[in-house]
Amino acid sequence: MAERSVLSIRDLAVQFRSEQGTVRALDGVSFDLRAGRTLGIVGESGCGKSVTARSILRLIDWPGRITGGQILLDPEEPQPTDLTALGPESRRMREVRGGRVGLIFQEPMTALSAHYTVGNQIIEAVLQHRDLSKADAKAQAIALLGEVGIPHPQRRIDAYPFELSGGLRQRVGIAMALAGDPDILIADEPTTALDVTTQAQILGLLQRLQREKGIALMLITHDMGVIAEMADEVAVMYLGRIVETAPVARLFAAPRHPYTRALLRAVPSILATPRQRLSTIGGAVPHPGLRPGGCSFHPRCAENLGERCRREVPAPVPLNEDGGASCFLAEDAA
Amino acid sequence: MNLLEVADLKKHFPIRAGLLRREVGQVRAVDGVSFHIAAGETLALVGESGCGKTTVSRCILRAQRATSGAIRFMPEDGRVVDLATIPKRELRPLRRHVQMIFQDPYASLNPRMMVGDIIAEPLKVNGVPAAERRARVLELLELVQLPASARTRFPHAFSGGQRQRIGIARALALNPRLVVADEPVSALDVSVQAQIINLLLDLQDRLRLSMLFVAHDLSVVRHVSDRVAVMYVGRMAEVAPTDALYRSPRHPYTEALLAAVPAPDPGRRGRRAPVAGEVADPARPPPGCAFHPRCPYAVDRCRVERPELREVEPGRWASCHRAQELSLAGVT
């Protein structure tokens, strides 16, 4: 498979300063986004999945900042661009944002203004990235609305966001993300706020767009069902680190990290038997500012080796296609 | 008689417009809903946003007054009251029998009160003496698996899952006959959600708890409920024992809902196309069956005649003209 990598994250670190001290929101995160593939990023709150998305787009606000690592655009070209070296408001970064990397939010109103029509906003986004006349931009906006499955796009283009249902608003959000014709899409919990039948439609739409355009999709979710439905490869995050990466089938069939194993057993299933109890993970996700030493999962880990897991940090997951786990147990098994 | 019997419940909200705020229409948030809950049973009320499930629960709690219909409730054996019509004065002593577990454990606990006082508050309001309250609080903390030391701490010291345990302890303080839980695990992380689901299962066994479980997550519902009631645009689509409903739904909307839930199993990927269209607007529901514009099985009759909820086999109800002839796919 080894499709072309379009974005390489290498050893990315992000810290937030506060009066209580420094929070390491991301602590050495590495992965690749490949053309035509979907990387699912899954984890519980505070694991750093949204910070990862925002870092790529250089949308981390003070007091947060990137403190290490690289975000390489076109890593296989002779001259890749390191996005961490660009100013967040630089011209090049503004071109990348939207033009190369589109972002779909959980709540589409984050990307939309309540005061302008849907059409105005998409036309604006189109003009930002393409040298078109106003009329052509409008035609393009109508085409985009049609492409994301909005009925009667010629009419809907004059609607205000509040006149649309949640599902249609998210379709508009996707049209906005596509306005600059990006080849990378980051979707941050794109269906979490939607009803389940609408979610199914939006996931189907993302799959179709990806297939047609060969987009590299990074899909952030807390929902293992969405991962199973959508991802080609999966990265599992816990407290600012990737603890396991795997092709999706293997992740579910033979998870290698104790956290992944525990998480999969804790997920309620539509296939459950009546009154079926779930396996639980003891305790709760600690605050990212109170990260335990050693392997940060060790206090909750049913399989921990004691001393070693308390003191040593396991090596990061290997960057090969088959993935692996950042865990001494997995290292020893290999 | 069952613990709770809801019969033909309606809740209509006026739509007002213009300078004089004249009523120009009605939102039929709940439009003729019937179901029952037996003692010791958990009934899940499910459906997508705007289906009316929360309005039903608010009518049962009398946070809202029903437009019409009956909510017959048995506060003690042999006595039945109608929560829809009972005067406010007579309602007060009944409140202890119906308690609520909330969705957001961060918003539902007073940050300035110690946990022990939060749990004891319903006891205090009902005149339980101080010494007894103390003993009961300890008992409740043990029941929800929190340490006794939690009593003297404030909510902020606890995680979301622990706070939800505190909310559950408070709801159980007075040994209510019925607990109404509105999305009690949907704000929690997966690992914590599993703990609370197991706790609810334990409590059902230990206390023979009767519960109305309002939820949108059909996976969670399959774990915790004995029976499921599916609502669509203010009406009941289907009521059935949990396992039967998931294995062989009798209403096309139930089939569509089940098909839309992504299962945590990549081998089942893309098995069915999602149902088209969007949930109808309860202010302007389509004529006939409200689901007909989205229903792949709709026939002419569905477009003109509204189906009533009928018993399609013993213990199973569905409001579909074609319930007897369709063979619908479940999830197994």
CSV table of N, CA, C and O in Angstrom, one decimal, chain A residues 43-46 165-168 171 194-201 203-204 207 222-232 248-249 252 259 263-264 266-285 300, chain B residues 42 47-49 159 189-195 197-198 200-205 216-220 222-226 243 246 253 256-266 268-271 274-279 294 331-332:
chain,number,residue,atom,x,y,z
A,43,GLY,N,-9.1,8.5,21.3
A,43,GLY,CA,-8.7,8.7,22.7
A,43,GLY,C,-9.7,9.4,23.5
A,43,GLY,O,-10.7,9.9,23.0
A,44,GLU,N,-9.5,9.4,24.8
A,44,GLU,CA,-10.5,10.0,25.7
A,44,GLU,C,-10.1,11.5,25.9
A,44,GLU,O,-9.1,11.9,25.4
A,45,SER,N,-10.9,12.2,26.7
A,45,SER,CA,-10.7,13.6,26.8
A,45,SER,C,-9.3,13.9,27.4
A,45,SER,O,-8.8,13.1,28.3
A,46,GLY,N,-8.6,14.9,26.9
A,46,GLY,CA,-7.3,15.3,27.4
A,46,GLY,C,-6.2,14.5,26.8
A,46,GLY,O,-5.0,14.7,27.2
A,165,SER,N,-30.8,22.7,9.3
A,165,SER,CA,-30.7,21.7,10.4
A,165,SER,C,-29.2,21.4,10.7
A,165,SER,O,-28.3,21.8,9.9
A,166,GLY,N,-29.0,20.7,11.8
A,166,GLY,CA,-27.6,20.4,12.2
A,166,GLY,C,-26.9,19.6,11.1
A,166,GLY,O,-25.7,19.8,10.8
A,167,GLY,N,-27.6,18.7,10.5
A,167,GLY,CA,-27.0,17.9,9.4
A,167,GLY,C,-26.6,18.7,8.2
A,167,GLY,O,-25.5,18.6,7.7
A,168,LEU,N,-27.5,19.6,7.8
A,168,LEU,CA,-27.2,20.4,6.7
A,168,LEU,C,-26.1,21.4,7.0
A,168,LEU,O,-25.2,21.7,6.2
A,171,ARG,N,-22.9,19.7,6.6
A,171,ARG,CA,-22.6,19.6,5.2
A,171,ARG,C,-22.0,20.9,4.6
A,171,ARG,O,-21.0,20.9,3.9
A,194,LEU,N,-24.2,15.1,16.1
A,194,LEU,CA,-25.3,14.8,15.2
A,194,LEU,C,-26.1,13.6,15.7
A,194,LEU,O,-25.5,12.7,16.4
A,195,ASP,N,-27.3,13.5,15.2
A,195,ASP,CA,-28.1,12.3,15.5
A,195,ASP,C,-27.5,11.1,14.7
A,195,ASP,O,-26.8,11.3,13.7
A,196,VAL,N,-27.8,9.9,15.1
A,196,VAL,CA,-27.2,8.8,14.5
A,196,VAL,C,-27.5,8.5,13.1
A,196,VAL,O,-26.6,8.2,12.3
A,197,THR,N,-28.7,8.8,12.6
A,197,THR,CA,-29.0,8.6,11.2
A,197,THR,C,-28.3,9.7,10.4
A,197,THR,O,-27.8,9.5,9.3
A,198,THR,N,-28.1,10.9,10.9
A,198,THR,CA,-27.4,12.0,10.2
A,198,THR,C,-25.9,11.7,10.2
A,198,THR,O,-25.2,11.9,9.3
A,199,GLN,N,-25.4,11.1,11.4
A,199,GLN,CA,-24.0,10.7,11.4
A,199,GLN,C,-23.7,9.8,10.3
A,199,GLN,O,-22.6,9.9,9.6
A,200,ALA,N,-24.5,8.8,10.1
A,200,ALA,CA,-24.3,7.8,9.1
A,200,ALA,C,-24.2,8.5,7.7
A,200,ALA,O,-23.3,8.1,6.9
A,201,GLN,N,-25.0,9.4,7.5
A,201,GLN,CA,-25.0,10.2,6.2
A,201,GLN,C,-23.7,10.9,6.0
A,201,GLN,O,-23.1,10.9,5.0
A,203,LEU,N,-20.8,10.5,7.6
A,203,LEU,CA,-19.6,9.6,7.4
A,203,LEU,C,-19.6,9.0,6.0
A,203,LEU,O,-18.5,9.0,5.4
A,204,GLY,N,-20.7,8.7,5.4
A,204,GLY,CA,-20.8,8.3,4.0
A,204,GLY,C,-20.3,9.3,3.1
A,204,GLY,O,-19.6,9.0,2.1
A,207,GLN,N,-16.5,9.6,3.2
A,207,GLN,CA,-15.9,8.4,2.5
A,207,GLN,C,-15.9,8.7,1.0
A,207,GLN,O,-15.0,8.4,0.3
A,222,HIS,N,-13.8,10.0,19.5
A,222,HIS,CA,-13.7,9.2,20.7
A,222,HIS,C,-14.5,7.9,20.6
A,222,HIS,O,-14.5,7.1,21.5
A,223,ASP,N,-15.1,7.7,19.4
A,223,ASP,CA,-16.1,6.6,19.2
A,223,ASP,C,-15.4,5.4,18.4
A,223,ASP,O,-15.1,5.6,17.2
A,224,MET,N,-15.2,4.3,19.1
A,224,MET,CA,-14.6,3.2,18.4
A,224,MET,C,-15.4,2.6,17.3
A,224,MET,O,-14.9,2.0,16.3
A,225,GLY,N,-16.7,2.9,17.3
A,225,GLY,CA,-17.6,2.5,16.2
A,225,GLY,C,-17.3,3.3,14.9
A,225,GLY,O,-17.2,2.7,13.8
A,226,VAL,N,-17.1,4.6,15.1
A,226,VAL,CA,-16.7,5.4,14.0
A,226,VAL,C,-15.3,5.0,13.4
A,226,VAL,O,-15.1,5.0,12.2
A,227,ILE,N,-14.4,4.7,14.3
A,227,ILE,CA,-13.1,4.2,13.9
A,227,ILE,C,-13.2,2.9,13.0
A,227,ILE,O,-12.7,2.8,11.9
A,228,ALA,N,-14.0,2.0,13.6
A,228,ALA,CA,-14.2,0.7,12.8
A,228,ALA,C,-14.8,0.9,11.5
A,228,ALA,O,-14.5,0.2,10.5
A,229,GLU,N,-15.7,1.9,11.4
A,229,GLU,CA,-16.4,2.2,10.1
A,229,GLU,C,-15.5,2.9,9.1
A,229,GLU,O,-15.7,2.7,7.9
A,230,MET,N,-14.6,3.7,9.6
A,230,MET,CA,-14.0,4.7,8.7
A,230,MET,C,-12.5,4.5,8.5
A,230,MET,O,-12.0,4.9,7.4
A,231,ALA,N,-11.7,4.1,9.5
A,231,ALA,CA,-10.3,4.3,9.4
A,231,ALA,C,-9.6,3.2,8.6
A,231,ALA,O,-10.1,2.0,8.6
A,232,ASP,N,-8.5,3.5,8.0
A,232,ASP,CA,-7.6,2.5,7.4
A,232,ASP,C,-6.5,2.2,8.5
A,232,ASP,O,-6.3,1.0,8.7
A,248,VAL,N,-6.5,-0.9,10.9
A,248,VAL,CA,-7.8,-1.0,11.7
A,248,VAL,C,-8.2,-2.4,12.0
A,248,VAL,O,-8.6,-2.7,13.2
A,249,ALA,N,-8.0,-3.4,11.1
A,249,ALA,CA,-8.5,-4.7,11.4
A,249,ALA,C,-7.7,-5.3,12.6
A,249,ALA,O,-8.2,-6.0,13.5
A,252,PHE,N,-8.5,-4.0,16.2
A,252,PHE,CA,-9.7,-4.6,16.8
A,252,PHE,C,-9.5,-6.1,17.1
A,252,PHE,O,-9.9,-6.6,18.1
A,259,TYR,N,-3.8,-0.3,27.2
A,259,TYR,CA,-4.9,0.7,27.2
A,259,TYR,C,-5.9,0.4,26.0
A,259,TYR,O,-7.1,0.5,26.2
A,263,LEU,N,-9.7,-0.3,26.6
A,263,LEU,CA,-10.7,0.6,26.0
A,263,LEU,C,-11.7,-0.2,25.1
A,263,LEU,O,-12.9,0.0,25.2
A,264,LEU,N,-11.2,-1.1,24.3
A,264,LEU,CA,-12.1,-1.9,23.5
A,264,LEU,C,-13.1,-2.7,24.3
A,264,LEU,O,-14.2,-2.9,23.9
A,266,ALA,N,-14.2,-1.9,27.1
A,266,ALA,CA,-15.1,-0.9,27.9
A,266,ALA,C,-16.2,-0.3,27.0
A,266,ALA,O,-17.1,0.3,27.5
A,267,VAL,N,-16.0,-0.5,25.7
A,267,VAL,CA,-17.0,0.2,24.8
A,267,VAL,C,-18.3,-0.6,24.8
A,267,VAL,O,-18.3,-1.8,24.5
A,268,PRO,N,-19.4,0.1,25.0
A,268,PRO,CA,-20.7,-0.5,24.9
A,268,PRO,C,-20.9,-0.9,23.5
A,268,PRO,O,-20.5,-0.2,22.6
A,269,SER,N,-21.6,-2.0,23.2
A,269,SER,CA,-21.8,-2.5,21.9
A,269,SER,C,-23.2,-2.7,21.5
A,269,SER,O,-24.0,-3.2,22.3
A,270,ILE,N,-23.6,-2.3,20.3
A,270,ILE,CA,-24.9,-2.6,19.8
A,270,ILE,C,-25.2,-4.1,19.7
A,270,ILE,O,-26.3,-4.5,19.5
A,271,LEU,N,-24.1,-4.9,19.8
A,271,LEU,CA,-24.2,-6.3,19.7
A,271,LEU,C,-24.3,-7.0,21.1
A,271,LEU,O,-24.1,-8.2,21.2
A,272,ALA,N,-24.4,-6.2,22.1
A,272,ALA,CA,-24.3,-6.7,23.5
A,272,ALA,C,-25.4,-7.7,23.8
A,272,ALA,O,-26.5,-7.7,23.1
A,273,THR,N,-25.2,-8.6,24.7
A,273,THR,CA,-26.2,-9.5,25.2
A,273,THR,C,-27.0,-8.8,26.3
A,273,THR,O,-26.4,-7.8,26.9
A,274,PRO,N,-28.2,-9.2,26.7
A,274,PRO,CA,-29.0,-8.4,27.7
A,274,PRO,C,-28.2,-8.3,29.0
A,274,PRO,O,-27.6,-9.3,29.5
A,275,ARG,N,-28.2,-7.1,29.6
A,275,ARG,CA,-27.6,-6.9,30.9
A,275,ARG,C,-26.1,-7.2,30.9
A,275,ARG,O,-25.6,-7.5,32.0
A,276,GLN,N,-25.5,-7.1,29.8
A,276,GLN,CA,-24.1,-7.5,29.7
A,276,GLN,C,-23.2,-6.4,30.4
A,276,GLN,O,-23.3,-5.2,30.1
A,277,ARG,N,-22.4,-6.8,31.4
A,277,ARG,CA,-21.5,-5.9,32.0
A,277,ARG,C,-20.3,-5.6,31.2
A,277,ARG,O,-19.9,-6.4,30.3
A,278,LEU,N,-19.6,-4.5,31.4
A,278,LEU,CA,-18.5,-4.1,30.6
A,278,LEU,C,-17.2,-4.2,31.5
A,278,LEU,O,-17.3,-4.1,32.7
A,279,SER,N,-16.1,-4.5,30.8
A,279,SER,CA,-14.9,-4.4,31.6
A,279,SER,C,-14.6,-2.9,31.8
A,279,SER,O,-14.9,-2.1,30.9
A,280,THR,N,-14.0,-2.6,32.9
A,280,THR,CA,-13.7,-1.2,33.2
A,280,THR,C,-12.2,-1.0,33.3
A,280,THR,O,-11.5,-1.9,33.5
A,281,ILE,N,-11.9,0.3,33.2
A,281,ILE,CA,-10.5,0.7,33.5
A,281,ILE,C,-10.6,1.4,34.8
A,281,ILE,O,-11.4,2.3,35.0
A,282,GLY,N,-9.8,1.0,35.8
A,282,GLY,CA,-9.8,1.7,37.1
A,282,GLY,C,-9.5,3.2,37.0
A,282,GLY,O,-8.8,3.6,36.1
A,283,GLY,N,-10.0,3.9,37.9
A,283,GLY,CA,-9.7,5.4,38.0
A,283,GLY,C,-10.2,6.1,36.8
A,283,GLY,O,-11.1,5.7,36.1
A,284,ALA,N,-9.7,7.3,36.6
A,284,ALA,CA,-10.1,8.2,35.5
A,284,ALA,C,-8.8,8.8,34.8
A,284,ALA,O,-7.7,8.7,35.4
A,285,VAL,N,-9.0,9.3,33.6
A,285,VAL,CA,-7.9,10.0,32.9
A,285,VAL,C,-7.4,11.1,33.8
A,285,VAL,O,-8.2,12.0,34.2
A,300,ARG,N,-3.2,2.9,35.9
A,300,ARG,CA,-4.5,2.4,35.6
A,300,ARG,C,-4.4,1.0,34.9
A,300,ARG,O,-5.3,0.4,34.5
B,42,THR,N,-36.4,-1.6,33.8
B,42,THR,CA,-35.8,-0.5,33.2
B,42,THR,C,-36.3,-0.4,31.8
B,42,THR,O,-36.1,-1.3,31.0
B,47,GLY,N,-34.6,7.8,20.8
B,47,GLY,CA,-35.0,8.5,19.6
B,47,GLY,C,-34.0,9.7,19.3
B,47,GLY,O,-33.2,10.0,20.2
B,48,GLU,N,-34.1,10.3,18.2
B,48,GLU,CA,-33.2,11.3,17.8
B,48,GLU,C,-33.7,12.7,18.3
B,48,GLU,O,-34.8,12.8,18.8
B,49,SER,N,-32.9,13.7,18.2
B,49,SER,CA,-33.2,15.0,18.8
B,49,SER,C,-34.6,15.5,18.2
B,49,SER,O,-34.8,15.3,17.1
B,159,SER,N,-13.8,13.5,39.9
B,159,SER,CA,-13.9,13.4,38.5
B,159,SER,C,-15.3,13.3,38.0
B,159,SER,O,-16.2,13.1,38.8
B,189,ASP,N,-16.4,9.9,29.5
B,189,ASP,CA,-15.4,9.2,28.7
B,189,ASP,C,-15.7,7.7,28.7
B,189,ASP,O,-16.3,7.2,29.7
B,190,VAL,N,-15.3,7.0,27.7
B,190,VAL,CA,-15.6,5.6,27.6
B,190,VAL,C,-15.3,4.8,28.8
B,190,VAL,O,-16.1,4.0,29.3
B,191,SER,N,-14.1,5.0,29.3
B,191,SER,CA,-13.6,4.2,30.4
B,191,SER,C,-14.5,4.4,31.7
B,191,SER,O,-14.7,3.5,32.5
B,192,VAL,N,-14.9,5.6,31.8
B,192,VAL,CA,-15.7,6.0,33.0
B,192,VAL,C,-17.2,5.6,32.7
B,192,VAL,O,-17.9,5.1,33.6
B,193,GLN,N,-17.6,5.7,31.5
B,193,GLN,CA,-19.0,5.3,31.1
B,193,GLN,C,-19.2,3.9,31.5
B,193,GLN,O,-20.3,3.5,32.0
B,194,ALA,N,-18.2,3.0,31.2
B,194,ALA,CA,-18.4,1.6,31.5
B,194,ALA,C,-18.6,1.4,33.0
B,194,ALA,O,-19.4,0.5,33.4
B,195,GLN,N,-17.9,2.1,33.8
B,195,GLN,CA,-18.1,2.0,35.3
B,195,GLN,C,-19.5,2.3,35.7
B,195,GLN,O,-20.1,1.6,36.5
B,197,ILE,N,-22.2,2.4,33.8
B,197,ILE,CA,-23.2,1.4,33.3
B,197,ILE,C,-23.2,0.2,34.2
B,197,ILE,O,-24.3,-0.3,34.6
B,198,ASN,N,-22.0,-0.3,34.6
B,198,ASN,CA,-22.0,-1.5,35.5
B,198,ASN,C,-22.7,-1.1,36.8
B,198,ASN,O,-23.4,-2.0,37.4
B,200,LEU,N,-25.1,1.0,37.4
B,200,LEU,CA,-26.6,1.0,37.2
B,200,LEU,C,-27.1,-0.5,37.1
B,200,LEU,O,-28.1,-0.8,37.7
B,201,LEU,N,-26.3,-1.4,36.5
B,201,LEU,CA,-26.7,-2.8,36.4
B,201,LEU,C,-26.7,-3.4,37.8
B,201,LEU,O,-27.7,-4.1,38.2
B,202,ASP,N,-25.7,-3.1,38.6
B,202,ASP,CA,-25.7,-3.6,40.0
B,202,ASP,C,-26.9,-3.1,40.8
B,202,ASP,O,-27.5,-3.8,41.5
B,203,LEU,N,-27.2,-1.8,40.6
B,203,LEU,CA,-28.3,-1.2,41.4
B,203,LEU,C,-29.6,-1.8,41.0
B,203,LEU,O,-30.5,-2.0,41.8
B,204,GLN,N,-29.7,-2.0,39.7
B,204,GLN,CA,-31.0,-2.7,39.3
B,204,GLN,C,-31.2,-4.0,40.0
B,204,GLN,O,-32.2,-4.4,40.4
B,205,ASP,N,-30.1,-4.8,40.1
B,205,ASP,CA,-30.1,-6.1,40.7
B,205,ASP,C,-30.4,-6.0,42.2
B,205,ASP,O,-31.2,-6.6,42.8
B,216,HIS,N,-29.9,8.5,23.8
B,216,HIS,CA,-29.9,8.5,22.3
B,216,HIS,C,-28.9,7.4,21.8
B,216,HIS,O,-28.9,7.0,20.7
B,217,ASP,N,-28.1,6.8,22.8
B,217,ASP,CA,-27.1,5.9,22.4
B,217,ASP,C,-27.6,4.5,22.4
B,217,ASP,O,-27.8,3.9,23.5
B,218,LEU,N,-27.8,3.9,21.3
B,218,LEU,CA,-28.5,2.6,21.3
B,218,LEU,C,-27.5,1.4,21.8
B,218,LEU,O,-28.0,0.4,22.1
B,219,SER,N,-26.2,1.7,21.8
B,219,SER,CA,-25.3,0.7,22.3
B,219,SER,C,-25.5,0.6,23.8
B,219,SER,O,-25.6,-0.4,24.4
B,220,VAL,N,-25.4,1.8,24.5
B,220,VAL,CA,-25.6,1.9,25.9
B,220,VAL,C,-26.9,1.2,26.3
B,220,VAL,O,-27.0,0.4,27.3
B,222,ARG,N,-28.7,-1.1,24.9
B,222,ARG,CA,-28.7,-2.5,24.8
B,222,ARG,C,-28.2,-3.2,26.1
B,222,ARG,O,-28.6,-4.2,26.5
B,223,HIS,N,-27.2,-2.5,26.7
B,223,HIS,CA,-26.7,-3.1,28.0
B,223,HIS,C,-27.6,-2.9,29.1
B,223,HIS,O,-27.6,-3.8,30.0
B,224,VAL,N,-28.3,-1.8,29.3
B,224,VAL,CA,-28.9,-1.5,30.6
B,224,VAL,C,-30.4,-1.7,30.6
B,224,VAL,O,-31.0,-1.6,31.7
B,225,SER,N,-31.1,-1.8,29.5
B,225,SER,CA,-32.6,-1.8,29.6
B,225,SER,C,-33.2,-3.2,29.4
B,225,SER,O,-32.7,-4.0,28.7
B,226,ASP,N,-34.4,-3.3,30.0
B,226,ASP,CA,-35.2,-4.5,29.8
B,226,ASP,C,-36.0,-4.4,28.6
B,226,ASP,O,-36.2,-5.4,27.9
B,243,ASP,N,-33.8,-7.3,23.7
B,243,ASP,CA,-33.2,-8.2,22.7
B,243,ASP,C,-34.0,-8.4,21.5
B,243,ASP,O,-33.4,-8.4,20.4
B,246,TYR,N,-33.7,-5.4,19.1
B,246,TYR,CA,-32.4,-5.3,18.3
B,246,TYR,C,-32.3,-6.4,17.3
B,246,TYR,O,-31.7,-6.3,16.2
B,253,TYR,N,-38.4,2.5,11.1
B,253,TYR,CA,-37.5,3.5,11.7
B,253,TYR,C,-36.5,2.8,12.7
B,253,TYR,O,-35.3,3.2,12.7
B,256,ALA,N,-33.8,1.4,10.6
B,256,ALA,CA,-32.9,2.5,10.2
B,256,ALA,C,-32.0,3.0,11.3
B,256,ALA,O,-30.8,3.2,11.0
B,257,LEU,N,-32.5,3.1,12.5
B,257,LEU,CA,-31.7,3.6,13.6
B,257,LEU,C,-30.6,2.6,13.9
B,257,LEU,O,-29.4,2.9,14.0
B,258,LEU,N,-31.0,1.3,13.9
B,258,LEU,CA,-30.0,0.2,14.3
B,258,LEU,C,-28.9,0.2,13.2
B,258,LEU,O,-27.7,0.0,13.5
B,259,ALA,N,-29.3,0.3,11.9
B,259,ALA,CA,-28.4,0.2,10.8
B,259,ALA,C,-27.4,1.4,10.9
B,259,ALA,O,-26.3,1.2,10.4
B,260,ALA,N,-27.8,2.5,11.5
B,260,ALA,CA,-27.0,3.7,11.4
B,260,ALA,C,-25.9,3.7,12.5
B,260,ALA,O,-24.9,4.4,12.4
B,261,VAL,N,-26.1,2.8,13.5
B,261,VAL,CA,-25.1,2.8,14.6
B,261,VAL,C,-23.8,2.1,14.2
B,261,VAL,O,-23.9,1.0,13.7
B,262,PRO,N,-22.7,2.8,14.2
B,262,PRO,CA,-21.4,2.1,13.8
B,262,PRO,C,-21.0,1.1,14.9
B,262,PRO,O,-20.9,1.5,16.0
B,263,ALA,N,-20.9,-0.2,14.5
B,263,ALA,CA,-20.5,-1.2,15.5
B,263,ALA,C,-19.0,-1.2,15.6
B,263,ALA,O,-18.3,-1.0,14.6
B,264,PRO,N,-18.5,-1.4,16.8
B,264,PRO,CA,-17.0,-1.5,16.9
B,264,PRO,C,-16.4,-2.8,16.4
B,264,PRO,O,-15.8,-3.6,17.1
B,265,ASP,N,-16.6,-3.0,15.1
B,265,ASP,CA,-16.1,-4.2,14.4
B,265,ASP,C,-15.9,-3.9,12.9
B,265,ASP,O,-16.8,-3.8,12.2
B,266,PRO,N,-14.6,-3.7,12.5
B,266,PRO,CA,-14.3,-3.3,11.1
B,266,PRO,C,-14.9,-4.3,10.1
B,266,PRO,O,-15.1,-4.0,9.0
B,268,ARG,N,-17.8,-5.4,10.0
B,268,ARG,CA,-19.2,-5.2,9.6
B,268,ARG,C,-19.3,-3.9,8.8
B,268,ARG,O,-20.4,-3.4,8.6
B,269,ARG,N,-18.2,-3.3,8.4
B,269,ARG,CA,-18.2,-2.0,7.7
B,269,ARG,C,-19.1,-2.0,6.5
B,269,ARG,O,-19.1,-2.9,5.7
B,270,GLY,N,-19.8,-0.8,6.4
B,270,GLY,CA,-20.5,-0.5,5.2
B,270,GLY,C,-21.6,-1.6,4.8
B,270,GLY,O,-21.8,-1.8,3.6
B,271,ARG,N,-22.2,-2.2,5.8
B,271,ARG,CA,-23.2,-3.3,5.5
B,271,ARG,C,-24.5,-2.7,4.9
B,271,ARG,O,-25.1,-3.4,4.2
B,274,PRO,N,-27.1,4.2,4.6
B,274,PRO,CA,-27.9,5.0,5.6
B,274,PRO,C,-29.2,5.4,5.1
B,274,PRO,O,-29.4,5.7,3.9
B,275,VAL,N,-30.2,5.6,6.0
B,275,VAL,CA,-31.5,6.0,5.6
B,275,VAL,C,-31.4,7.5,5.1
B,275,VAL,O,-30.6,8.3,5.6
B,276,ALA,N,-32.2,7.8,4.1
B,276,ALA,CA,-32.1,9.2,3.5
B,276,ALA,C,-32.9,10.2,4.3
B,276,ALA,O,-33.7,9.8,5.2
B,277,GLY,N,-32.7,11.4,4.0
B,277,GLY,CA,-33.5,12.5,4.6
B,277,GLY,C,-33.2,12.8,6.0
B,277,GLY,O,-32.3,12.3,6.6
B,278,GLU,N,-34.0,13.7,6.5
B,278,GLU,CA,-33.8,14.2,7.9
B,278,GLU,C,-35.0,14.1,8.7
B,278,GLU,O,-36.1,13.9,8.2
B,279,VAL,N,-34.9,14.1,10.0
B,279,VAL,CA,-36.0,14.0,11.0
B,279,VAL,C,-37.0,15.1,10.6
B,279,VAL,O,-36.6,16.3,10.4
B,294,ARG,N,-39.1,9.1,4.5
B,294,ARG,CA,-37.8,8.5,4.6
B,294,ARG,C,-37.8,7.0,4.5
B,294,ARG,O,-36.8,6.3,4.5
B,331,VAL,N,-29.8,-6.3,14.3
B,331,VAL,CA,-28.3,-6.4,14.5
B,331,VAL,C,-28.1,-7.6,15.4
B,331,VAL,O,-28.6,-7.7,16.5
B,332,THR,N,-27.4,-8.6,15.0
B,332,THR,CA,-27.1,-9.8,15.8
B,332,THR,C,-25.6,-10.1,15.7
B,332,THR,O,-25.0,-9.7,14.7
